[in-house]
GROMACS .gro file of C-alpha atoms in nm:
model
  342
    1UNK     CA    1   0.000   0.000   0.000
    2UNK     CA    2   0.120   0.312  -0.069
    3UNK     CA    3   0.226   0.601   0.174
    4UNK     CA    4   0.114   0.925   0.179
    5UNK     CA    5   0.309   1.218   0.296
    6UNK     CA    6   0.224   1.518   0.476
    7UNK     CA    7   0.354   1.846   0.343
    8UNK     CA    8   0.690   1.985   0.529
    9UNK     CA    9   0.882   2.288   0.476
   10UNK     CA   10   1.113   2.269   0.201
   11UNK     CA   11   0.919   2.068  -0.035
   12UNK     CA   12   1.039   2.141  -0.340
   13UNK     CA   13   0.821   1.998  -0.581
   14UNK     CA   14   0.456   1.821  -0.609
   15UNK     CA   15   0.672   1.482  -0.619
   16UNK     CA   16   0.794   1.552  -0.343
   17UNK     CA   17   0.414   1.595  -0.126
   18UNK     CA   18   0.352   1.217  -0.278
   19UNK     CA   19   0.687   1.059  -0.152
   20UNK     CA   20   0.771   0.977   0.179
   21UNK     CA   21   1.164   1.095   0.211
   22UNK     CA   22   1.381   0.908   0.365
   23UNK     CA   23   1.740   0.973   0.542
   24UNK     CA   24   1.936   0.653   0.654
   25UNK     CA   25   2.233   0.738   0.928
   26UNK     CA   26   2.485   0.442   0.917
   27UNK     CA   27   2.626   0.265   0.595
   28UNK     CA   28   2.741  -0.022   0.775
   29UNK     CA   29   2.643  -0.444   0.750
   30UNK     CA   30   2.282  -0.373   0.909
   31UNK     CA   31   2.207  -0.125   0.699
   32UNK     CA   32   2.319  -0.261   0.397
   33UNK     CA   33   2.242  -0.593   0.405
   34UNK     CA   34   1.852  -0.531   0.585
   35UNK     CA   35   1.723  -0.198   0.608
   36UNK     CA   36   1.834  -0.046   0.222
   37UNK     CA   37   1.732  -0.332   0.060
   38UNK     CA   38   1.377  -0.321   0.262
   39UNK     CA   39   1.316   0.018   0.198
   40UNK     CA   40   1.379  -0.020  -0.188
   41UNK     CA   41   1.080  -0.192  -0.297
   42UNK     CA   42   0.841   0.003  -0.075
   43UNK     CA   43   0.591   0.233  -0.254
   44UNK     CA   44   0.579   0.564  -0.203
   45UNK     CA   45   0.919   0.588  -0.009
   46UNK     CA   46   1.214   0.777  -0.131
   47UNK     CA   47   1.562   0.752  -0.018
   48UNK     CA   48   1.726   1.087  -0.022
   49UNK     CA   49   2.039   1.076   0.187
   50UNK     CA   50   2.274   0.872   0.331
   51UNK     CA   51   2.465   0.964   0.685
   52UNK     CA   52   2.780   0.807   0.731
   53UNK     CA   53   3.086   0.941   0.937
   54UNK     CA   54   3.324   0.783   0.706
   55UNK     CA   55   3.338   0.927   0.357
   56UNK     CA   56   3.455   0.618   0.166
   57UNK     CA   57   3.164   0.456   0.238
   58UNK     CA   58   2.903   0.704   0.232
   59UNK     CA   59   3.040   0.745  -0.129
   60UNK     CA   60   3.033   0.370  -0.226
   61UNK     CA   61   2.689   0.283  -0.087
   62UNK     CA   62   2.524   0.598  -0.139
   63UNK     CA   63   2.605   0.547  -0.557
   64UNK     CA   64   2.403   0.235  -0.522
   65UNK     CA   65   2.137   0.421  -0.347
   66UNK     CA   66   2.058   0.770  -0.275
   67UNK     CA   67   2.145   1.076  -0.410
   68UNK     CA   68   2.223   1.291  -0.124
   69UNK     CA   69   2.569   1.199   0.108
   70UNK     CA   70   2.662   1.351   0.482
   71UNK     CA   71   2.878   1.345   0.735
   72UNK     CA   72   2.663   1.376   0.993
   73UNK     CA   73   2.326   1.387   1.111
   74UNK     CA   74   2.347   1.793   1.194
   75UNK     CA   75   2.453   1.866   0.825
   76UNK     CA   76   2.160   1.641   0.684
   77UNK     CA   77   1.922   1.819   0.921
   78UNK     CA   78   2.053   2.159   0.878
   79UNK     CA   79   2.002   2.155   0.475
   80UNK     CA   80   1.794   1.873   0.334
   81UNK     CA   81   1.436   1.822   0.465
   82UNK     CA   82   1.338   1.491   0.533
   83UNK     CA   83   1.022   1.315   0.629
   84UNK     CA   84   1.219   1.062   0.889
   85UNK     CA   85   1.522   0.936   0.992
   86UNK     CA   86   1.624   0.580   0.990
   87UNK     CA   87   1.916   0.471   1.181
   88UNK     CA   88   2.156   0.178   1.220
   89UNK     CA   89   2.429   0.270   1.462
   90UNK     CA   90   2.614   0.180   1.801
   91UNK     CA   91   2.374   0.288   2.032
   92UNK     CA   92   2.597   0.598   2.163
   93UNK     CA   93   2.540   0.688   1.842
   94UNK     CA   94   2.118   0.647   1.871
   95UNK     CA   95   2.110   0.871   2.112
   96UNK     CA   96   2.263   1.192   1.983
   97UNK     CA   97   2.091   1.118   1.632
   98UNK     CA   98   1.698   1.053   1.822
   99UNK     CA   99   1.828   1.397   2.017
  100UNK     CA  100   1.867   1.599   1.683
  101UNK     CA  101   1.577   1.396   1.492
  102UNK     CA  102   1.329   1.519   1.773
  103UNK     CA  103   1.501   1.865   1.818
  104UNK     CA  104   1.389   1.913   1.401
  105UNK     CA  105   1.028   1.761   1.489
  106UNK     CA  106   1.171   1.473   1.244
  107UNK     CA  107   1.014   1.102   1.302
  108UNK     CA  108   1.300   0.887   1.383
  109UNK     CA  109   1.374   0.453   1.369
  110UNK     CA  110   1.644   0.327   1.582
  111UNK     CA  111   1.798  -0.025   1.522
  112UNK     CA  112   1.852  -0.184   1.824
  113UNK     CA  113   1.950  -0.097   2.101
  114UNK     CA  114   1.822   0.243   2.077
  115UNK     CA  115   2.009   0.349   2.394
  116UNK     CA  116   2.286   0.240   2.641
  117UNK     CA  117   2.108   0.284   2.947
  118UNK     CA  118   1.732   0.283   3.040
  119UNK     CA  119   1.782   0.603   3.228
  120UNK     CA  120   1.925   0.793   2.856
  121UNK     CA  121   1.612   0.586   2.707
  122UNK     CA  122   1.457   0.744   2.941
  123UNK     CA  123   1.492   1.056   2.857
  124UNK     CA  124   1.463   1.087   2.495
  125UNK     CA  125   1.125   0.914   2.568
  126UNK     CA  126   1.028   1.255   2.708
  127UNK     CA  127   1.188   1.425   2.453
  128UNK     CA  128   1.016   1.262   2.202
  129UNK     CA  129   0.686   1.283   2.375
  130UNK     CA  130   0.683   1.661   2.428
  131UNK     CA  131   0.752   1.747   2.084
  132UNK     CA  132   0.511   1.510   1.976
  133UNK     CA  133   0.764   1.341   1.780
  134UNK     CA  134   0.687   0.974   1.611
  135UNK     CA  135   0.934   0.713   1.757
  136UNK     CA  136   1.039   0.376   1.628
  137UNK     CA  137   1.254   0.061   1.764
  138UNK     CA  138   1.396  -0.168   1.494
  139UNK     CA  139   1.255  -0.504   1.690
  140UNK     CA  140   1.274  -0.672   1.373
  141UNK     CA  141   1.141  -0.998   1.513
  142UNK     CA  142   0.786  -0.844   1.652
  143UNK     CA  143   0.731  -0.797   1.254
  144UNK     CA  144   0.874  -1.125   1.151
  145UNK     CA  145   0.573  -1.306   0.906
  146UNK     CA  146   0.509  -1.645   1.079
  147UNK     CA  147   0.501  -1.391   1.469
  148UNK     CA  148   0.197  -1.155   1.250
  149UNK     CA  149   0.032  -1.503   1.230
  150UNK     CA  150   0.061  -1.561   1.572
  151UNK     CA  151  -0.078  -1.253   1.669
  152UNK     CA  152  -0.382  -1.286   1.426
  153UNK     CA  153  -0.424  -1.606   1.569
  154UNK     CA  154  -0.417  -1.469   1.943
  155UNK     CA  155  -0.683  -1.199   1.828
  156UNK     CA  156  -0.921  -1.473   1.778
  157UNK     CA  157  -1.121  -1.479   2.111
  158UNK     CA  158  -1.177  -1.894   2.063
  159UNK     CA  159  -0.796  -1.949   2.071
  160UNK     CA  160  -0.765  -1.789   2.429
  161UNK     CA  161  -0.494  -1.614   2.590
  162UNK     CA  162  -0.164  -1.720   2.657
  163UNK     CA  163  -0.102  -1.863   2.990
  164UNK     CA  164   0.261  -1.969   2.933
  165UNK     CA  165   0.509  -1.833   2.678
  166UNK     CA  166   0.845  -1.987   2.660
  167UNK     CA  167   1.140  -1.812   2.422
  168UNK     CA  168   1.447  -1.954   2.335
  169UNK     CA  169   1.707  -1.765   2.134
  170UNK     CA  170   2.070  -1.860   2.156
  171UNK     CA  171   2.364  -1.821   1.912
  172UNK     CA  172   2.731  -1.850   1.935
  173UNK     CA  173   2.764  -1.458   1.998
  174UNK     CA  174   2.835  -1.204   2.081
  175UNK     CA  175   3.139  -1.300   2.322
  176UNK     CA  176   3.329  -1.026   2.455
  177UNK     CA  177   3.290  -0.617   2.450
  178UNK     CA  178   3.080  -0.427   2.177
  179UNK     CA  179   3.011  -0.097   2.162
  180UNK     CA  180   3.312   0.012   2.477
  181UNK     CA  181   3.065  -0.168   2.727
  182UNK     CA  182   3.131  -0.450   2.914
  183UNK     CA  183   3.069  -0.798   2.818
  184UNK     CA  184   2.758  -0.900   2.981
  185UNK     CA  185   2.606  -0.538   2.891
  186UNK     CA  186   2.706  -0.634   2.527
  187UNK     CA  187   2.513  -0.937   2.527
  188UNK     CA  188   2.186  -0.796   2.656
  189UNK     CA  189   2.179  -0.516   2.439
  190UNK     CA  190   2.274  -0.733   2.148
  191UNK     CA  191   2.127  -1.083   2.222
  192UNK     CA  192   1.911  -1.080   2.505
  193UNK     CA  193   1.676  -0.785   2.424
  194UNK     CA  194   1.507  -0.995   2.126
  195UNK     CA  195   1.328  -1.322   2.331
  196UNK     CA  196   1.272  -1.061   2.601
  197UNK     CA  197   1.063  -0.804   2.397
  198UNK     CA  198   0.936  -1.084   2.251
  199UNK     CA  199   0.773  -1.239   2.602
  200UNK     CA  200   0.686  -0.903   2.672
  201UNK     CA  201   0.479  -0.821   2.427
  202UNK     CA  202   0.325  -1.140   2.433
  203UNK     CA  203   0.231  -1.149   2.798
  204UNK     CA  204   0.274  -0.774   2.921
  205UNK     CA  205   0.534  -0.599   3.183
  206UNK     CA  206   0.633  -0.865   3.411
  207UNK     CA  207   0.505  -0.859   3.780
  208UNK     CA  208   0.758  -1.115   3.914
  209UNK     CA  209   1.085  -1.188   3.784
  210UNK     CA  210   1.357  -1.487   3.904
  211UNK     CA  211   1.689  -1.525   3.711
  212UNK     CA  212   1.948  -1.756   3.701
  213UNK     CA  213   2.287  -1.604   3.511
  214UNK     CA  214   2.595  -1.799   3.364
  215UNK     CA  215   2.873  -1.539   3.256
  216UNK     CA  216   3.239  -1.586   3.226
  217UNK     CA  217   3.355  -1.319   3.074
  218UNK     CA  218   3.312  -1.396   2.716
  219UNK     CA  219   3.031  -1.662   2.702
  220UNK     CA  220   2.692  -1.624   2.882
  221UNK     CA  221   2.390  -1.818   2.941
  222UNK     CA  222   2.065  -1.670   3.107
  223UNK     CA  223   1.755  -1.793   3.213
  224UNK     CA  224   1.443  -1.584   3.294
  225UNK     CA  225   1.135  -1.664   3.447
  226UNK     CA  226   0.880  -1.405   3.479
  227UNK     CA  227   0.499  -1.382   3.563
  228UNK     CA  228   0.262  -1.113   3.410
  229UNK     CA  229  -0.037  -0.907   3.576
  230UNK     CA  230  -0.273  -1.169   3.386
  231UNK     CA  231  -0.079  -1.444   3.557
  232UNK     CA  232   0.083  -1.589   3.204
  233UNK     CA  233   0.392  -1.741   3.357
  234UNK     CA  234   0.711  -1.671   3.076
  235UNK     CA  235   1.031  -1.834   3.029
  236UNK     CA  236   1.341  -1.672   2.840
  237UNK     CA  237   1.661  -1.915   2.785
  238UNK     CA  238   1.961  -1.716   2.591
  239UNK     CA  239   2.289  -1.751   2.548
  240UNK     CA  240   2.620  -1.798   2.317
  241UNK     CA  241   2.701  -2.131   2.404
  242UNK     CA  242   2.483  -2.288   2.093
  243UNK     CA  243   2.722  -2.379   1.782
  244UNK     CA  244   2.487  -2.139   1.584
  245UNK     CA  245   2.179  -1.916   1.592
  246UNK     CA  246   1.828  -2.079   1.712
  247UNK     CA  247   1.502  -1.973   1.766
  248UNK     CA  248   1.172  -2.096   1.913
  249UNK     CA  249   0.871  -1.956   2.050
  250UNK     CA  250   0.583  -2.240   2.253
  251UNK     CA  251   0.301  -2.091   2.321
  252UNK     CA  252  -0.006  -2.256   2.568
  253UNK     CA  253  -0.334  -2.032   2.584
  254UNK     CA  254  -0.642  -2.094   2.846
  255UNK     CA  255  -0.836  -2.235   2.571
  256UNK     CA  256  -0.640  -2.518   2.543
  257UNK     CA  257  -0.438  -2.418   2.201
  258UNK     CA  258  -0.027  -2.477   2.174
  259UNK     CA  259   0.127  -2.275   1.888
  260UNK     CA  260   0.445  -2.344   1.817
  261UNK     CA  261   0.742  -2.089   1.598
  262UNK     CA  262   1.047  -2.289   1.478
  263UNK     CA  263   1.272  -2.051   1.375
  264UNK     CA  264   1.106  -1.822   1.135
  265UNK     CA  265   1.017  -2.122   0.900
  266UNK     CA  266   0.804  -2.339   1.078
  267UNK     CA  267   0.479  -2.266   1.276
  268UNK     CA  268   0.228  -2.535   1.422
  269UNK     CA  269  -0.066  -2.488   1.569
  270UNK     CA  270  -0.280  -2.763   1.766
  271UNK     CA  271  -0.625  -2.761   1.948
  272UNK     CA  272  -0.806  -2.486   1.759
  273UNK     CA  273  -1.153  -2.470   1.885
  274UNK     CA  274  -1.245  -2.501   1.499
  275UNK     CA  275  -1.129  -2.839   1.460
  276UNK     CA  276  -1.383  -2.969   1.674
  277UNK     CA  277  -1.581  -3.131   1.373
  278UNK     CA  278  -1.281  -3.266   1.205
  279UNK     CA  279  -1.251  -3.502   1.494
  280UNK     CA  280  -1.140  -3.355   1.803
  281UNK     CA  281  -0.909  -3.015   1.879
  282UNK     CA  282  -0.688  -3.200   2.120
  283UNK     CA  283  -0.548  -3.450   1.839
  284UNK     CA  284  -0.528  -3.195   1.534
  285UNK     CA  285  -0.287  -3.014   1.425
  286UNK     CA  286  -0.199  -2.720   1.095
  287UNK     CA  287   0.178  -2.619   0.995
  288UNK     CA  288   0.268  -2.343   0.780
  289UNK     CA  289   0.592  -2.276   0.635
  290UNK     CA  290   0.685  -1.975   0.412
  291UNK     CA  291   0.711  -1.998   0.017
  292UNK     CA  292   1.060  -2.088  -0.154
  293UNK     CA  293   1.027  -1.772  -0.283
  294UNK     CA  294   1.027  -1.600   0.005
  295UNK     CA  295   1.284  -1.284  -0.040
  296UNK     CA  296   1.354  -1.319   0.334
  297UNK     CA  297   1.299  -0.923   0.422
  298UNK     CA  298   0.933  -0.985   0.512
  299UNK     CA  299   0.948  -1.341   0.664
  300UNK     CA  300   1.275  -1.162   0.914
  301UNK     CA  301   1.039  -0.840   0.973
  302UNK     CA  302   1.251  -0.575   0.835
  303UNK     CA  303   1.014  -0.470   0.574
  304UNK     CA  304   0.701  -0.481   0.767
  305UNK     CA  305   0.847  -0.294   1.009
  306UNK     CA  306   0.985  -0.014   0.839
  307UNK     CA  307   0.655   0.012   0.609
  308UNK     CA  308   0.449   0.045   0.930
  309UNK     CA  309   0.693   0.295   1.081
  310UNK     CA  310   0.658   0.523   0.815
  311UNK     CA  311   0.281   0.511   0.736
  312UNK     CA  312   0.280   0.596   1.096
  313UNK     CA  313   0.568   0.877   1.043
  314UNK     CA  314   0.379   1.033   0.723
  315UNK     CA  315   0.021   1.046   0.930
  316UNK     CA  316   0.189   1.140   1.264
  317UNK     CA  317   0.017   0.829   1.440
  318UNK     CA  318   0.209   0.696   1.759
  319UNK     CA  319   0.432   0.309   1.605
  320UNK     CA  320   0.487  -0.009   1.828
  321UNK     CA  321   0.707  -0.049   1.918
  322UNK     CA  322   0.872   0.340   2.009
  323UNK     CA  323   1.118   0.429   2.273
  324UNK     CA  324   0.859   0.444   2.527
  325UNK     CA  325   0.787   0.023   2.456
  326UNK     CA  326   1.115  -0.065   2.546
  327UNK     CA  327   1.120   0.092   2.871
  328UNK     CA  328   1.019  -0.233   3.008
  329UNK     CA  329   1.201  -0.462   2.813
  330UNK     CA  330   1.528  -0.210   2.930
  331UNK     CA  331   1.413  -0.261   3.321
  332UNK     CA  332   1.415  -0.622   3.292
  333UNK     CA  333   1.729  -0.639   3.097
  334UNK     CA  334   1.891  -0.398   3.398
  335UNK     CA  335   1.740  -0.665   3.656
  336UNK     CA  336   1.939  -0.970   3.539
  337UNK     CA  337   2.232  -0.794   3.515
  338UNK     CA  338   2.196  -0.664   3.861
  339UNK     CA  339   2.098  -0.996   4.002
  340UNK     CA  340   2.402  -1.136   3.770
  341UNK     CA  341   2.682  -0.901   3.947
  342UNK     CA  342   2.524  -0.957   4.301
   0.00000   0.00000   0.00000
């Protein structure tokens, strides 16, 4: 679907009131290997500039895409006008580019993590929300295909609520120090925060929390168990002792249905109240997996994402999630590494 854009200052031509323009900050592997190629195919978006503190690069990606080239967020700000900003930094980085996005009234999108600390999150949440500013969180995995199904499934009032949610998500890194911070700090920001925002948003802030944290210095292992206001008990294993990157997602609902994510390939459902006259809901069972000709940017959530961020950006309607929806995911994420250093 196409997206429409409001008029801005320095419009300068019709085109331009029909296009949604678009400034991407970073021109490293995230950005070039997910985010550009999302954005491409998207209707009604147009990339206009390309923010990259090293010049080589900014040159050599930004002839493949965009016209316009900068060396830093206040020179892109201070003479093109853009519709929003779309980042993919360190998250030092997100901070002072959300800072200036907001400051020019400009809808921003943060990769993760969008901050170092929840207390700096904190406060370009405010920011954001006094200016009235349009906020997005690159939580790829929230706008993954096969987890849309699952929430169109959990929409359905027969399949019931989830009363148990269990994520697993480990991978063979990071180990060690990204970003100057220290090693376990690295791996929540990078690792961690995906099966957490995940339970979250599939069960609510957590009420209760236990942890249980294995770090050595360069590999980690964590285990959270959490319990909602609603009661849905959740269960978060992570860690960078598997031999490569795995994902799965069980889900048990009051009404008796398991749903099941295998990586972002596989989903199985069993018990829906539907199958009742096909002999039974306990015994029966559906499966989906994507097409072969899947591209891969809409089954991983990258394009989904960034279309729904800026249809929300163009309209000036609030996106999920912003900075304010990872407060919570940030406080939980603070918690295990408090309980891990006590």
């Amino acid at each position: 679907m196409p997206l429409v854009q409001t008029e801005r200052a320095g419009s300068s031509s019709d085109a331009d009131r029909s296009e949604v323009r678009v400034a991407v900050v970073g021109a490293g592997e995230q950005a070039v290997t997910h985010l550009l190629p999302a954005l491409l195919p998207l209707d009604g978006v147009r990339l206009s500039a390309l923010v990259d503190a090293d010049d080589t690069v900014v040159d050599r990606v930004g002839d493949r895409f965009v016209p316009y080239r900068f060396g830093s967020v206040e020179a892109l700000l201070g003479e093109v006008a853009v519709d929003a900003v779309v980042a993919a930094c360190p998250p030092q980085a997100h901070e002072e580019i959300a800072q200036a996005a907001v400051e020019h009234g400009v809808p921003v999108f943060l990769e993760k993590p969008p901050a170092v600390s929840t207390a700096r999150l904190g406060q370009l949440v405010e920011a954001a929300e006094a200016r009235g500013v349009t906020t997005g969180v690159g939580m790829n995995m929230r706008y993954a295909g096969p987890y849309l199904r699952i929430r169109e499934l959990l929409a359905r009032p027969e399949v019931g609520v989830p009363v148990s949610v269990t994520v697993r998500h480990v991978a063979s890194k990071p180990r060690g120090s990204l970003w100057d911070l220290p090693p376990l700090r690295s791996f929540l920001l990078a690792q961690a925060i995906h099966p957490v925002d995940l339970l979250l948003n599939l069960t609510g802030p957590a009420t209760a929390v236990e942890t249980v944290c294995l770090h050595n210095g360069t590999d980690t292992l964590i285990s959270v168990q959490t319990q909602s206001a609603s009661g849905a008990v959740g269960n978060v294993l992570t860690g960078t002792y598997a031999p490569r990157f795995e994902s799965r997602v069980e889900i048990l609902t009051d009404a008796g249905v398991g749903i099941t994510l295998t990586g972002l390939a596989e989903l199985t459902v069993t018990g829906l109240p539907a199958a009742d006259a096909a002999g039974g809901s306990r015994g029966w069972s559906q499966q989906w997996r994507p097409s072969p000709l899947d591209t891969g940017f809409e089954r991983t959530g990258f394009q989904y994402e960034l279309r729904a961020f800026l249809t929300a950006a163009a309209s000036g309607a609030p996106f999920a999630p912003g900075l304010a929806d990872l407060l919570p995911t940030f406080e939980l994420l603070d918690l295990v590494e408090q309980r891990a250093a006590a």
